[in-house]
Amino acid sequence: MNSNWLNVILRKPYYIISLLGFFVFLGIAGYNAIDRKLFPDSNRPEIAVVISWPAAGAKDIASNVAVPVEKELYTLDKVRRVYSTTIDEVTVIRAEFEYQKDINSAAIDVANALSKIRSFLPSDIREPQIFKITSATPPILVIGISSDRLSLEDIRELADNTIKKDLLKVKGVANVDVFGGYKKEILVQVNKDVIDSLGLSISKILDALSTNDRDYAIGFFDLPQGRFLLKSKGKRDTIAQIRQLPITENVRIGDIATVRYGHYDNSALYYANGHPAIALAVQRSIDADVLRTIENVEKEINKLKIAYPKLKIVITDTQKDTINQSISNMFESLRDAIIMSTIVAFFFLASFRQVLVVLFTIPLVYASTIAMMYIFDIDFSVVTLTAIILALGLLLDDAVVVMENIERHYKELCKPIKQAVIDGTKEIMFADFSGTVTTMAALFPIMFVGDYPQTIFRPLVATLLIALLASYVISITTVPLLSIRFLALRAKWILKAEDIFMAISDNFNKFARKFFASLAQSAMENKSLTIFYFVILFSLFFISIKMVLPVVGQELMPAMDTGIVKINVTIDPNLSIENSETVLKKINKAIYKSGRVLRVSAAIGSEPGVLSIGSGSGIDHISITAAYVNRFARKKSIWDIERNLRKRIQQIPDIKYFTVFDYGATALSSIRGNIDVMLSSDDFKTLSTASDIIYKILSNTRGLVNVAKTWDLDKVVYKLIIDEQKAFSYNISSNEIARQIGLILKGAGVAKKSIQNSKDMTVRVWSKNDNRLFNYLSSLLIDTPKGKIPLSTIVHLEKQKEPSLITREGLEYTVDVYGFREKDAISHIMKNFDEVFKNYRLPIDVNIVQTGDIAQFKDSAKRMAKAVLWGVCLIFLTLIPMFNSLRAPLLIIFSIPLTLVGASWTLLALGYHTSMPAMMGFILLSGIIVNNAILLIEFALLGMKKGLNAKEAMLESIKIRTRPVLMTAFATTAGMLPVALGWAIGLERLAPLGAVAIGGLMIGTFLTLVFIPIVFVWIYRKSN
């Protein structure tokens, strides 16, 4: 770009005005249309396969179903890991793929893999269900329904048959899972003693119900009046009709059984805000906006409340409040950043007119950035809005440098306003362009670094790149255009006020120039002093790297206070669901005593095929989500609340393990805990022994506040031992014995009651005797071809212990021992773990793997380090053709390591750890800090072209460039303060990014103004 181009812009400004107007309107439209979420989806593509095998034990399902399915899934393209969780009757097998794998393609691959081995799986398993696990899997909100007038069975029926349908029709809703047990059925509870006395069997009752469970279309017949269908009705549509169903000539079902509405044994329960309820978990479509869908559902809920006045319908969990609060806080932080940066810019410029130019350009850059985000389908989230806040510093770096140079030509060199605009812009254009390109070069590798870092930071980098481009274009077009208008303002009160502030600003600027010039000049003229400077620099660098950073520690992602607490509880697996319910009630009381609670969603157990809600395990597992008021509305932090909860929960009996942790405690949902030790072996007893050792170690590891295990070898199982010789003598098979006992204990669904426009209701037959088998074994009669005999004649029971659930990964049986932290560095916790672990030995045939945060951190850190190296290389290669030299680019690159000193000490001072955001901050910093070096070196080289020697040219550069260098550094720092201090909900996650950028920029700027001039003079001492 040259002065002719600037002349065209100044002569025909409406081209620029028109273009800016377009982006402003598009930005406003985009602001209202862009989807909003808390964070970008960072979880890998995952497919879950749910397979039910009625009446099968966990060990049988694991061996005969999970193992062959896992082996087949491991053959799929881009599969990363396959793991499973199995309880009695159900197994959930998950295949996690690499980020590059399309979720739909993964689902097709899994379906094809299952079809290949379907014939080798047990014939009586139910058809496998395949679920895509995406960002849309967690419910956007959970609705709890209860009533003082209706039973939970009636509520469940209403939820399944009516309310679910209403919600599914809401725009943006993809699925609604109903959860909480109490599935309404017609229960035919047989009196075993009565049927034994009559010589009847339960099979006889089953046959009577099943054979009368069809309506028959017999055929058509023709009459003079027309053609008619002849039908025979076999179904019983009412309880009274079922009672009248004959079993024998003289016996009807009503004579030997109680027939009523009820529910089968619950495998799940739900509590809404402390009260028993039925839950509806609403899931959105993958491309639907979270907030808009929630708002649509809330409108439908209001309609439901009117339509069903007897029901209490409440929201027990929602993503809306956190997202709204976070987005609102982010824009407030942006507002504060603009105010603080503008004040800093005014302090250095001491000109209302120049600050007015800045205030005009800021909304233009942001409108253009939001417009491009809208075009490229980039969502609003904590990550992208952080980028928008960070972009303020980049905007000021471009706009202020151009404007300051225009002002220098206008005021100090006394040029006419138009000529000052042209010459000032032209003179600074190279440095401005170089700074923009080098910053983009530093950021660009993150877009392709792969895996977790790319997934989480790509939206941030994309937004920053857009803002950088918009900022540069506006700085060389709009800033000159506005400057020629605003600098021409000559109102006396403006000039007088500026003179007052200028006196203060000039004193500081003169002091800064003199200070840095004297430091540099003294070193240039004294070799001993130069050596002393560099000894101090290398000492600071060594201390920072070798001493400060180890103390700072490492973590994958920082903890954050969103006001949401997760509680997972495991009780004794041999206790009933009523015991779990008692424990849950006590925990609910503890929650409401711990702080100001908004909502509590609590689930016991799980239901087959429901992945959006529930504990994902048996009735011995409880999962709770408690939402408190946001951190700005309470005095206690979320970690204070969690400590209080732990103390209260520890006092509740029957609890084996429990974990209390904050929402987002682990960066990925697939990471079970901050520290997760996975043990694998083929033997359950060996695994149990090893897990006890690791549990003891983790319990004594400093930094962990909760420790738990996935399972223990403590579930009591009674094995039915059949005397096959005696059974043969009665002509009864083992299968028939098991079937009859199963009918008595569990019953069987043998018929259906028609429900109009809904799924038919099950009619279930079972014995009303609620005693366990071993309590009345001697008196229980079973049917044989030779008549009824006591079960004890041919069987006895043996007591065994099995895992409460079975977990597998990597084609081996596993047990995970895991723990959660508060804010301690993961690297420090791992060091503490290693210190304790060295005093113990695990069984030889047990493999141990760390699968928590540390495993992901190591992989991500390597990728981020590669991104830094690539960024530095790209900066260097970009600068070579710009300067047509190797020396200047090498000198500019030298400024990057100078930032490590400030970055490390700032992390230490603010209590942050080295993390992915901190590393991202250093990458951003490397792109920003070189701009200062470019400003100094480019102007010094211009001075040398005018005949000055290296020393004179650099001292002149310090004199001219100190103010813009300090101004952009301080203004950028002020703009990043809201990020560094985490002024928004969820922004704590990225706070180290701002801290590194601020500390590195401030200290790096100081060191740049001292050491770059010294090295420059040394490199160019023999040049003209």
PDB file of C-alpha atoms in Angstrom, residues 121-252:
ATOM      1  CA  LEU A 121     -23.905 -63.683  20.437  1.00  0.00           C
ATOM      2  CA  PRO A 122     -26.459 -65.376  22.729  1.00  0.00           C
ATOM      3  CA  SER A 123     -29.751 -65.821  20.910  1.00  0.00           C
ATOM      4  CA  ASP A 124     -31.915 -64.476  23.724  1.00  0.00           C
ATOM      5  CA  ILE A 125     -30.259 -61.063  24.084  1.00  0.00           C
ATOM      6  CA  ARG A 126     -32.374 -58.099  23.103  1.00  0.00           C
ATOM      7  CA  GLU A 127     -31.532 -56.203  19.952  1.00  0.00           C
ATOM      8  CA  PRO A 128     -28.487 -53.966  20.614  1.00  0.00           C
ATOM      9  CA  GLN A 129     -29.232 -50.243  20.846  1.00  0.00           C
ATOM     10  CA  ILE A 130     -26.712 -47.827  19.326  1.00  0.00           C
ATOM     11  CA  PHE A 131     -26.354 -44.291  20.678  1.00  0.00           C
ATOM     12  CA  LYS A 132     -24.242 -41.399  19.428  1.00  0.00           C
ATOM     13  CA  ILE A 133     -22.515 -39.673  22.335  1.00  0.00           C
ATOM     14  CA  THR A 134     -22.112 -36.019  21.344  1.00  0.00           C
ATOM     15  CA  SER A 135     -22.381 -32.565  22.877  1.00  0.00           C
ATOM     16  CA  ALA A 136     -26.157 -33.005  22.484  1.00  0.00           C
ATOM     17  CA  THR A 137     -26.259 -36.118  24.710  1.00  0.00           C
ATOM     18  CA  PRO A 138     -26.283 -34.320  28.099  1.00  0.00           C
ATOM     19  CA  PRO A 139     -29.787 -32.930  28.651  1.00  0.00           C
ATOM     20  CA  ILE A 140     -30.202 -29.194  28.106  1.00  0.00           C
ATOM     21  CA  LEU A 141     -32.670 -29.297  30.964  1.00  0.00           C
ATOM     22  CA  VAL A 142     -34.281 -31.872  33.243  1.00  0.00           C
ATOM     23  CA  ILE A 143     -37.910 -31.597  34.274  1.00  0.00           C
ATOM     24  CA  GLY A 144     -39.170 -33.123  37.510  1.00  0.00           C
ATOM     25  CA  ILE A 145     -42.860 -34.005  37.822  1.00  0.00           C
ATOM     26  CA  SER A 146     -44.565 -34.850  41.085  1.00  0.00           C
ATOM     27  CA  SER A 147     -48.029 -34.506  42.608  1.00  0.00           C
ATOM     28  CA  ASP A 148     -49.849 -34.565  45.904  1.00  0.00           C
ATOM     29  CA  ARG A 149     -52.874 -36.204  44.263  1.00  0.00           C
ATOM     30  CA  LEU A 150     -51.502 -38.669  41.719  1.00  0.00           C
ATOM     31  CA  SER A 151     -49.281 -41.677  42.299  1.00  0.00           C
ATOM     32  CA  LEU A 152     -45.858 -41.867  40.685  1.00  0.00           C
ATOM     33  CA  GLU A 153     -47.166 -44.738  38.515  1.00  0.00           C
ATOM     34  CA  ASP A 154     -49.853 -42.457  37.111  1.00  0.00           C
ATOM     35  CA  ILE A 155     -47.351 -39.642  36.609  1.00  0.00           C
ATOM     36  CA  ARG A 156     -44.990 -42.013  34.812  1.00  0.00           C
ATOM     37  CA  GLU A 157     -47.796 -43.170  32.546  1.00  0.00           C
ATOM     38  CA  LEU A 158     -48.732 -39.571  31.768  1.00  0.00           C
ATOM     39  CA  ALA A 159     -45.099 -38.643  31.142  1.00  0.00           C
ATOM     40  CA  ASP A 160     -44.509 -41.625  28.836  1.00  0.00           C
ATOM     41  CA  ASN A 161     -47.725 -41.370  26.841  1.00  0.00           C
ATOM     42  CA  THR A 162     -48.571 -37.678  26.678  1.00  0.00           C
ATOM     43  CA  ILE A 163     -46.066 -35.160  28.051  1.00  0.00           C
ATOM     44  CA  LYS A 164     -43.131 -36.702  26.216  1.00  0.00           C
ATOM     45  CA  LYS A 165     -45.001 -36.380  22.924  1.00  0.00           C
ATOM     46  CA  ASP A 166     -45.730 -32.703  23.595  1.00  0.00           C
ATOM     47  CA  LEU A 167     -42.059 -32.011  24.301  1.00  0.00           C
ATOM     48  CA  LEU A 168     -40.825 -33.929  21.248  1.00  0.00           C
ATOM     49  CA  LYS A 169     -42.809 -31.551  19.028  1.00  0.00           C
ATOM     50  CA  VAL A 170     -40.916 -28.516  20.391  1.00  0.00           C
ATOM     51  CA  LYS A 171     -38.522 -26.947  17.892  1.00  0.00           C
ATOM     52  CA  GLY A 172     -34.924 -27.993  18.540  1.00  0.00           C
ATOM     53  CA  VAL A 173     -35.772 -31.023  20.712  1.00  0.00           C
ATOM     54  CA  ALA A 174     -34.359 -34.318  19.447  1.00  0.00           C
ATOM     55  CA  ASN A 175     -35.267 -36.713  22.257  1.00  0.00           C
ATOM     56  CA  VAL A 176     -36.869 -36.885  25.676  1.00  0.00           C
ATOM     57  CA  ASP A 177     -35.833 -39.625  28.104  1.00  0.00           C
ATOM     58  CA  VAL A 178     -38.310 -40.506  30.856  1.00  0.00           C
ATOM     59  CA  PHE A 179     -36.610 -41.725  34.041  1.00  0.00           C
ATOM     60  CA  GLY A 180     -37.412 -42.629  37.608  1.00  0.00           C
ATOM     61  CA  GLY A 181     -38.893 -46.148  37.755  1.00  0.00           C
ATOM     62  CA  TYR A 182     -42.583 -46.682  38.557  1.00  0.00           C
ATOM     63  CA  LYS A 183     -43.448 -47.966  35.081  1.00  0.00           C
ATOM     64  CA  LYS A 184     -47.135 -48.705  35.338  1.00  0.00           C
ATOM     65  CA  GLU A 185     -48.140 -52.314  34.752  1.00  0.00           C
ATOM     66  CA  ILE A 186     -51.013 -54.654  35.499  1.00  0.00           C
ATOM     67  CA  LEU A 187     -49.658 -56.963  38.172  1.00  0.00           C
ATOM     68  CA  VAL A 188     -51.096 -60.452  38.515  1.00  0.00           C
ATOM     69  CA  GLN A 189     -49.707 -61.454  41.920  1.00  0.00           C
ATOM     70  CA  VAL A 190     -50.185 -65.183  42.270  1.00  0.00           C
ATOM     71  CA  ASN A 191     -50.656 -66.804  45.668  1.00  0.00           C
ATOM     72  CA  LYS A 192     -48.168 -69.679  45.456  1.00  0.00           C
ATOM     73  CA  ASP A 193     -49.704 -71.575  48.339  1.00  0.00           C
ATOM     74  CA  VAL A 194     -53.162 -71.508  46.725  1.00  0.00           C
ATOM     75  CA  ILE A 195     -52.022 -72.753  43.309  1.00  0.00           C
ATOM     76  CA  ASP A 196     -49.958 -75.468  44.955  1.00  0.00           C
ATOM     77  CA  SER A 197     -53.011 -76.632  46.870  1.00  0.00           C
ATOM     78  CA  LEU A 198     -55.018 -76.716  43.637  1.00  0.00           C
ATOM     79  CA  GLY A 199     -52.261 -78.570  41.788  1.00  0.00           C
ATOM     80  CA  LEU A 200     -51.759 -75.698  39.362  1.00  0.00           C
ATOM     81  CA  SER A 201     -48.537 -74.220  38.061  1.00  0.00           C
ATOM     82  CA  ILE A 202     -47.554 -70.640  37.258  1.00  0.00           C
ATOM     83  CA  SER A 203     -46.933 -71.839  33.699  1.00  0.00           C
ATOM     84  CA  LYS A 204     -50.619 -72.647  33.427  1.00  0.00           C
ATOM     85  CA  ILE A 205     -51.468 -69.064  34.330  1.00  0.00           C
ATOM     86  CA  LEU A 206     -48.917 -67.723  31.868  1.00  0.00           C
ATOM     87  CA  ASP A 207     -50.374 -69.867  29.098  1.00  0.00           C
ATOM     88  CA  ALA A 208     -53.898 -68.655  29.840  1.00  0.00           C
ATOM     89  CA  LEU A 209     -52.868 -65.000  29.643  1.00  0.00           C
ATOM     90  CA  SER A 210     -50.578 -65.293  26.623  1.00  0.00           C
ATOM     91  CA  THR A 211     -53.052 -67.314  24.541  1.00  0.00           C
ATOM     92  CA  ASN A 212     -55.745 -64.717  25.204  1.00  0.00           C
ATOM     93  CA  ASP A 213     -53.591 -61.725  24.275  1.00  0.00           C
ATOM     94  CA  ARG A 214     -54.606 -61.290  20.642  1.00  0.00           C
ATOM     95  CA  ASP A 215     -57.496 -59.896  18.664  1.00  0.00           C
ATOM     96  CA  TYR A 216     -58.001 -62.030  15.555  1.00  0.00           C
ATOM     97  CA  ALA A 217     -59.024 -60.815  12.101  1.00  0.00           C
ATOM     98  CA  ILE A 218     -60.757 -63.968  10.884  1.00  0.00           C
ATOM     99  CA  GLY A 219     -61.646 -62.805   7.391  1.00  0.00           C
ATOM    100  CA  PHE A 220     -64.096 -60.942   5.185  1.00  0.00           C
ATOM    101  CA  PHE A 221     -67.596 -62.063   4.228  1.00  0.00           C
ATOM    102  CA  ASP A 222     -69.996 -60.615   1.677  1.00  0.00           C
ATOM    103  CA  LEU A 223     -73.620 -59.735   2.318  1.00  0.00           C
ATOM    104  CA  PRO A 224     -76.172 -57.881   0.178  1.00  0.00           C
ATOM    105  CA  GLN A 225     -75.541 -54.851   2.399  1.00  0.00           C
ATOM    106  CA  GLY A 226     -71.783 -54.915   1.686  1.00  0.00           C
ATOM    107  CA  ARG A 227     -68.459 -56.506   2.581  1.00  0.00           C
ATOM    108  CA  PHE A 228     -67.630 -56.914   6.288  1.00  0.00           C
ATOM    109  CA  LEU A 229     -64.661 -57.986   8.416  1.00  0.00           C
ATOM    110  CA  LEU A 230     -65.163 -60.725  10.961  1.00  0.00           C
ATOM    111  CA  LYS A 231     -63.037 -60.313  14.129  1.00  0.00           C
ATOM    112  CA  SER A 232     -62.616 -62.267  17.336  1.00  0.00           C
ATOM    113  CA  LYS A 233     -61.614 -60.393  20.479  1.00  0.00           C
ATOM    114  CA  GLY A 234     -59.094 -62.152  22.678  1.00  0.00           C
ATOM    115  CA  LYS A 235     -57.416 -59.276  24.550  1.00  0.00           C
ATOM    116  CA  ARG A 236     -58.577 -58.402  28.060  1.00  0.00           C
ATOM    117  CA  ASP A 237     -58.808 -54.605  28.229  1.00  0.00           C
ATOM    118  CA  THR A 238     -59.767 -54.209  31.880  1.00  0.00           C
ATOM    119  CA  ILE A 239     -58.655 -55.614  35.209  1.00  0.00           C
ATOM    120  CA  ALA A 240     -62.109 -57.082  35.723  1.00  0.00           C
ATOM    121  CA  GLN A 241     -61.827 -59.008  32.453  1.00  0.00           C
ATOM    122  CA  ILE A 242     -58.407 -60.353  33.472  1.00  0.00           C
ATOM    123  CA  ARG A 243     -59.808 -61.525  36.812  1.00  0.00           C
ATOM    124  CA  GLN A 244     -62.548 -63.434  34.997  1.00  0.00           C
ATOM    125  CA  LEU A 245     -60.113 -65.249  32.694  1.00  0.00           C
ATOM    126  CA  PRO A 246     -60.549 -69.029  33.293  1.00  0.00           C
ATOM    127  CA  ILE A 247     -57.562 -71.197  34.193  1.00  0.00           C
ATOM    128  CA  THR A 248     -59.518 -74.420  34.595  1.00  0.00           C
ATOM    129  CA  GLU A 249     -63.177 -75.262  34.445  1.00  0.00           C
ATOM    130  CA  ASN A 250     -63.747 -74.046  37.996  1.00  0.00           C
ATOM    131  CA  VAL A 251     -60.810 -71.670  38.638  1.00  0.00           C
ATOM    132  CA  ARG A 252     -60.399 -68.137  37.372  1.00  0.00           C
TER     133      ARG A 252
END
